[in-house]
């Protein structure tokens, strides 16, 4: 049973990685032993400017917008002490394979 769970987690990680990498402006590295991925997102200049005007990190603005428009909840990358200019979020791959496909 443990092997089946482990193999399923590996497949789910790949589903998320491939799916995120198919989105223009997204870059996602393979998961490294945890049950989440941390894609980098190229934010449009307009979004960066709007976030600055609201005094909110652009990652946070993106995460809130994603939640409000789709119900998808992600954790903004700004909470993880990112390099200057790197934007993105953290998300898990815990839903079932069927739900993810």
CSV table of N, CA and C in Angstrom, one decimal:
chain,number,residue,atom,x,y,z
A,1,UNK,N,0.8,-1.2,0.0
A,1,UNK,CA,0.0,0.0,0.0
A,1,UNK,C,0.9,1.3,0.0
A,2,UNK,N,2.0,1.3,0.8
A,2,UNK,CA,2.8,2.5,0.8
A,2,UNK,C,3.4,2.8,-0.5
A,3,UNK,N,3.8,1.7,-1.3
A,3,UNK,CA,4.4,1.9,-2.6
A,3,UNK,C,3.3,2.5,-3.5
A,4,UNK,N,2.1,2.0,-3.4
A,4,UNK,CA,1.0,2.6,-4.3
A,4,UNK,C,0.8,4.1,-4.0
A,5,UNK,N,0.8,4.4,-2.8
A,5,UNK,CA,0.7,5.9,-2.4
A,5,UNK,C,1.8,6.7,-2.9
A,6,UNK,N,3.0,6.2,-2.7
A,6,UNK,CA,4.2,6.9,-3.2
A,6,UNK,C,4.2,7.0,-4.7
A,7,UNK,N,3.9,6.0,-5.4
A,7,UNK,CA,3.9,6.0,-6.9
A,7,UNK,C,2.8,7.0,-7.3
A,8,UNK,N,1.6,7.1,-6.6
A,8,UNK,CA,0.6,8.0,-7.0
A,8,UNK,C,1.0,9.4,-6.8
A,9,UNK,N,1.7,9.7,-5.7
A,9,UNK,CA,2.3,11.0,-5.4
A,9,UNK,C,3.2,11.5,-6.5
A,10,UNK,N,4.1,10.5,-6.9
A,10,UNK,CA,5.0,10.9,-8.0
A,10,UNK,C,4.3,11.2,-9.3
A,11,UNK,N,3.2,10.5,-9.6
A,11,UNK,CA,2.5,10.8,-10.8
A,11,UNK,C,1.7,12.1,-10.7
A,12,UNK,N,1.2,12.4,-9.5
A,12,UNK,CA,0.5,13.7,-9.3
A,12,UNK,C,1.5,14.8,-9.4
A,13,UNK,N,2.6,14.7,-8.8
A,13,UNK,CA,3.7,15.7,-8.9
A,13,UNK,C,4.0,16.0,-10.4
A,14,UNK,N,4.1,15.0,-11.2
A,14,UNK,CA,4.4,15.2,-12.6
A,14,UNK,C,3.2,15.8,-13.3
A,15,UNK,N,2.0,15.5,-13.0
A,15,UNK,CA,0.8,16.1,-13.6
A,15,UNK,C,0.8,17.6,-13.4
A,16,UNK,N,1.1,18.0,-12.1
A,16,UNK,CA,1.1,19.4,-11.8
A,16,UNK,C,2.2,20.1,-12.4
A,17,UNK,N,3.4,19.5,-12.4
A,17,UNK,CA,4.6,20.2,-13.1
A,17,UNK,C,4.3,20.4,-14.6
A,18,UNK,N,3.9,19.4,-15.2
A,18,UNK,CA,3.6,19.5,-16.7
A,18,UNK,C,2.5,20.5,-17.0
A,19,UNK,N,1.5,20.4,-16.2
A,19,UNK,CA,0.3,21.4,-16.3
A,19,UNK,C,0.8,22.8,-16.1
A,20,UNK,N,1.5,23.1,-15.1
A,20,UNK,CA,2.0,24.5,-14.8
A,20,UNK,C,2.9,24.9,-15.9
A,21,UNK,N,3.8,24.1,-16.3
A,21,UNK,CA,4.8,24.4,-17.4
A,21,UNK,C,4.1,24.7,-18.7
A,22,UNK,N,2.9,24.2,-18.9
A,22,UNK,CA,2.2,24.5,-20.1
A,22,UNK,C,1.5,25.8,-20.2
A,23,UNK,N,1.5,26.5,-19.1
A,23,UNK,CA,0.9,27.9,-19.0
A,23,UNK,C,2.0,28.9,-19.3
A,24,UNK,N,1.7,29.8,-20.3
A,24,UNK,CA,2.7,30.8,-20.7
A,24,UNK,C,3.1,31.7,-19.5
A,25,UNK,N,4.4,31.9,-19.3
A,25,UNK,CA,4.8,32.7,-18.2
A,25,UNK,C,5.1,31.9,-16.9
A,26,UNK,N,4.8,30.6,-16.8
A,26,UNK,CA,5.0,29.8,-15.7
A,26,UNK,C,6.2,28.9,-15.9
A,27,UNK,N,7.0,28.7,-14.8
A,27,UNK,CA,8.1,27.8,-14.9
A,27,UNK,C,8.1,27.0,-13.6
A,28,UNK,N,8.0,25.7,-13.7
A,28,UNK,CA,7.9,24.8,-12.5
A,28,UNK,C,8.9,23.7,-12.5
A,29,UNK,N,9.7,23.7,-11.5
A,29,UNK,CA,10.7,22.6,-11.4
A,29,UNK,C,10.0,21.4,-10.8
A,30,UNK,N,10.6,20.2,-11.0
A,30,UNK,CA,10.0,19.0,-10.4
A,30,UNK,C,10.0,19.1,-8.8
A,31,UNK,N,9.0,18.5,-8.2
A,31,UNK,CA,8.9,18.4,-6.8
A,31,UNK,C,10.1,17.7,-6.2
A,32,UNK,N,10.7,18.1,-5.1
A,32,UNK,CA,11.9,17.5,-4.5
A,32,UNK,C,11.6,16.9,-3.1
A,33,UNK,N,10.7,15.9,-3.1
A,33,UNK,CA,10.5,15.2,-1.8
A,33,UNK,C,9.4,15.8,-0.9
A,34,UNK,N,8.8,16.8,-1.3
A,34,UNK,CA,7.7,17.4,-0.5
A,34,UNK,C,6.4,17.2,-1.4
A,35,UNK,N,5.3,17.5,-0.8
A,35,UNK,CA,4.0,17.4,-1.5
A,35,UNK,C,3.5,18.7,-2.0
A,36,UNK,N,4.5,19.5,-2.5
A,36,UNK,CA,4.1,20.8,-3.1
A,36,UNK,C,5.1,21.2,-4.2
A,37,UNK,N,4.7,22.1,-5.0
A,37,UNK,CA,5.6,22.6,-6.0
A,37,UNK,C,5.5,24.1,-5.9
A,38,UNK,N,6.5,24.8,-6.4
A,38,UNK,CA,6.8,26.2,-6.2
A,38,UNK,C,7.0,26.9,-7.6
A,39,UNK,N,6.0,27.0,-8.4
A,39,UNK,CA,6.3,27.6,-9.7
A,39,UNK,C,6.7,29.1,-9.7
A,40,UNK,N,7.5,29.5,-10.6
A,40,UNK,CA,7.8,30.9,-10.8
A,40,UNK,C,6.8,31.4,-11.8
A,41,UNK,N,6.3,32.6,-11.6
A,41,UNK,CA,5.3,33.2,-12.5
A,41,UNK,C,5.9,34.6,-13.0
A,42,UNK,N,5.9,34.8,-14.3
A,42,UNK,CA,6.3,36.1,-14.8
A,42,UNK,C,5.1,36.9,-14.8
A,43,UNK,N,5.1,38.0,-14.0
A,43,UNK,CA,4.0,38.9,-13.8
A,43,UNK,C,4.0,40.0,-14.8
A,44,UNK,N,2.9,40.4,-15.4
A,44,UNK,CA,2.8,41.5,-16.3
A,44,UNK,C,3.2,42.8,-15.5
A,45,UNK,N,3.8,43.7,-16.2
A,45,UNK,CA,4.2,45.0,-15.6
A,45,UNK,C,3.0,45.7,-15.0
A,46,UNK,N,1.8,45.6,-15.7
A,46,UNK,CA,0.6,46.2,-15.1
A,46,UNK,C,0.2,45.7,-13.8
A,47,UNK,N,0.4,44.4,-13.6
A,47,UNK,CA,0.1,43.7,-12.3
A,47,UNK,C,1.1,44.2,-11.3
A,48,UNK,N,2.3,44.3,-11.6
A,48,UNK,CA,3.3,44.7,-10.7
A,48,UNK,C,3.1,46.1,-10.2
A,49,UNK,N,2.7,47.0,-11.2
A,49,UNK,CA,2.4,48.4,-10.9
A,49,UNK,C,1.1,48.5,-10.0
A,50,UNK,N,0.1,47.7,-10.4
A,50,UNK,CA,-1.1,47.8,-9.6
A,50,UNK,C,-0.9,47.3,-8.1
A,51,UNK,N,-0.1,46.3,-8.0
A,51,UNK,CA,0.2,45.8,-6.6
A,51,UNK,C,1.0,46.8,-5.8
A,52,UNK,N,1.9,47.5,-6.5
A,52,UNK,CA,2.7,48.5,-5.8
A,52,UNK,C,1.8,49.7,-5.4
A,53,UNK,N,0.9,50.0,-6.2
A,53,UNK,CA,0.0,51.1,-5.9
A,53,UNK,C,-0.9,50.8,-4.7
A,54,UNK,N,-1.2,49.5,-4.5
A,54,UNK,CA,-2.0,49.0,-3.4
A,54,UNK,C,-1.2,48.7,-2.2
A,55,UNK,N,0.2,48.8,-2.4
A,55,UNK,CA,1.1,48.4,-1.3
A,55,UNK,C,0.9,47.0,-0.9
A,56,UNK,N,0.8,46.1,-1.9
A,56,UNK,CA,0.6,44.7,-1.7
A,56,UNK,C,1.6,43.9,-2.6
A,57,UNK,N,2.2,42.9,-2.1
A,57,UNK,CA,3.1,42.1,-2.9
A,57,UNK,C,2.3,41.5,-4.1
A,58,UNK,N,2.9,41.5,-5.3
A,58,UNK,CA,2.2,41.1,-6.5
A,58,UNK,C,1.8,39.6,-6.4
A,59,UNK,N,2.6,38.8,-5.7
A,59,UNK,CA,2.2,37.4,-5.4
A,59,UNK,C,0.9,37.3,-4.7
A,60,UNK,N,0.8,38.1,-3.7
A,60,UNK,CA,-0.4,38.1,-2.8
A,60,UNK,C,-1.6,38.5,-3.7
A,61,UNK,N,-1.5,39.6,-4.4
A,61,UNK,CA,-2.6,40.0,-5.3
A,61,UNK,C,-3.0,38.9,-6.3
A,62,UNK,N,-2.0,38.2,-6.8
A,62,UNK,CA,-2.3,37.1,-7.7
A,62,UNK,C,-3.0,36.0,-7.0
A,63,UNK,N,-2.6,35.6,-5.8
A,63,UNK,CA,-3.2,34.5,-5.1
A,63,UNK,C,-4.6,34.9,-4.7
A,64,UNK,N,-4.9,36.1,-4.2
A,64,UNK,CA,-6.2,36.5,-3.9
A,64,UNK,C,-7.1,36.5,-5.1
A,65,UNK,N,-6.6,37.0,-6.2
A,65,UNK,CA,-7.4,37.0,-7.4
A,65,UNK,C,-7.7,35.6,-7.9
A,66,UNK,N,-6.8,34.7,-7.8
A,66,UNK,CA,-7.0,33.3,-8.2
A,66,UNK,C,-8.1,32.7,-7.3
A,67,UNK,N,-8.0,32.9,-6.0
A,67,UNK,CA,-9.0,32.4,-5.1
A,67,UNK,C,-10.4,32.9,-5.4
A,68,UNK,N,-10.4,34.3,-5.6
A,68,UNK,CA,-11.7,34.9,-5.8
A,68,UNK,C,-12.4,34.5,-7.1
A,69,UNK,N,-11.5,34.3,-8.2
A,69,UNK,CA,-12.1,34.0,-9.5
A,69,UNK,C,-12.3,32.5,-9.8
A,70,UNK,N,-11.5,31.6,-9.1
A,70,UNK,CA,-11.6,30.2,-9.4
A,70,UNK,C,-11.9,29.3,-8.2
A,71,UNK,N,-11.6,29.8,-7.0
A,71,UNK,CA,-11.7,29.0,-5.8
A,71,UNK,C,-10.4,28.2,-5.5
A,72,UNK,N,-9.4,28.4,-6.3
A,72,UNK,CA,-8.1,27.7,-6.1
A,72,UNK,C,-7.3,28.5,-5.1
A,73,UNK,N,-6.8,27.8,-4.1
A,73,UNK,CA,-6.1,28.5,-3.0
A,73,UNK,C,-4.6,28.1,-3.1
A,74,UNK,N,-3.8,29.1,-3.2
A,74,UNK,CA,-2.3,28.9,-3.3
A,74,UNK,C,-1.7,29.8,-2.2
A,75,UNK,N,-0.4,29.6,-1.9
A,75,UNK,CA,0.3,30.4,-0.9
A,75,UNK,C,1.3,31.3,-1.7
A,76,UNK,N,1.2,32.6,-1.5
A,76,UNK,CA,2.1,33.5,-2.3
A,76,UNK,C,3.5,33.3,-2.0
A,77,UNK,N,4.4,33.4,-3.0
A,77,UNK,CA,5.8,33.1,-2.8
A,77,UNK,C,6.5,34.2,-1.9
A,78,UNK,N,5.9,35.4,-1.9
A,78,UNK,CA,6.5,36.4,-1.1
A,78,UNK,C,6.7,36.0,0.4
A,79,UNK,N,5.9,35.1,0.9
A,79,UNK,CA,6.0,34.6,2.3
A,79,UNK,C,7.2,33.7,2.5
A,80,UNK,N,8.0,33.4,1.5
A,80,UNK,CA,9.1,32.5,1.6
A,80,UNK,C,10.4,33.1,1.2
A,81,UNK,N,10.5,34.4,1.5
A,81,UNK,CA,11.8,35.2,1.3
A,81,UNK,C,12.4,34.9,-0.1
A,82,UNK,N,11.7,35.2,-1.1
A,82,UNK,CA,12.2,35.0,-2.5
A,82,UNK,C,13.3,36.0,-2.9
A,83,UNK,N,14.0,35.7,-3.9
A,83,UNK,CA,15.0,36.6,-4.5
A,83,UNK,C,14.2,37.8,-5.1
A,84,UNK,N,14.8,38.9,-5.0
A,84,UNK,CA,14.2,40.1,-5.6
A,84,UNK,C,13.8,39.9,-7.0
A,85,UNK,N,12.5,40.2,-7.4
A,85,UNK,CA,12.0,40.0,-8.7
A,85,UNK,C,11.4,38.6,-9.0
A,86,UNK,N,11.5,37.7,-8.1
A,86,UNK,CA,10.9,36.3,-8.3
A,86,UNK,C,9.5,36.3,-7.7
A,87,UNK,N,8.6,36.0,-8.6
A,87,UNK,CA,7.2,35.9,-8.1
A,87,UNK,C,6.6,34.5,-8.4
A,88,UNK,N,5.7,34.2,-7.6
A,88,UNK,CA,5.1,32.8,-7.8
A,88,UNK,C,4.2,32.5,-6.6
A,89,UNK,N,4.1,31.2,-6.4
A,89,UNK,CA,3.3,30.6,-5.3
A,89,UNK,C,3.7,29.2,-5.0
A,90,UNK,N,3.2,28.7,-3.9
A,90,UNK,CA,3.3,27.3,-3.5
A,90,UNK,C,2.0,26.7,-3.6
A,91,UNK,N,1.9,25.5,-4.1
A,91,UNK,CA,0.7,24.7,-4.1
A,91,UNK,C,1.0,23.2,-3.9
A,92,UNK,N,0.0,22.5,-3.5
A,92,UNK,CA,0.2,21.1,-3.2
A,92,UNK,C,-0.3,20.3,-4.4
A,93,UNK,N,0.0,19.0,-4.4
A,93,UNK,CA,-0.6,18.1,-5.4
A,93,UNK,C,-1.2,16.9,-4.7
A,94,UNK,N,-2.0,17.2,-3.7
A,94,UNK,CA,-2.7,16.2,-2.9
A,94,UNK,C,-4.1,15.7,-3.4
A,95,UNK,N,-4.7,16.5,-4.3
A,95,UNK,CA,-6.0,15.9,-4.9
A,95,UNK,C,-5.7,14.6,-5.6
A,96,UNK,N,-6.7,13.8,-5.8
A,96,UNK,CA,-6.5,12.5,-6.5
A,96,UNK,C,-6.1,12.8,-7.9
A,97,UNK,N,-5.5,11.8,-8.5
A,97,UNK,CA,-5.1,11.9,-9.9
A,97,UNK,C,-6.3,12.1,-10.8
A,98,UNK,N,-7.4,11.5,-10.5
A,98,UNK,CA,-8.6,11.7,-11.3
A,98,UNK,C,-9.1,13.2,-11.3
A,99,UNK,N,-9.0,13.8,-10.1
A,99,UNK,CA,-9.4,15.2,-10.0
A,99,UNK,C,-8.5,16.1,-10.7
A,100,UNK,N,-7.2,15.7,-10.8
A,100,UNK,CA,-6.2,16.6,-11.4
A,100,UNK,C,-6.1,16.5,-12.9
A,101,UNK,N,-6.7,15.4,-13.5
A,101,UNK,CA,-6.6,15.3,-15.0
A,101,UNK,C,-7.7,15.9,-15.7
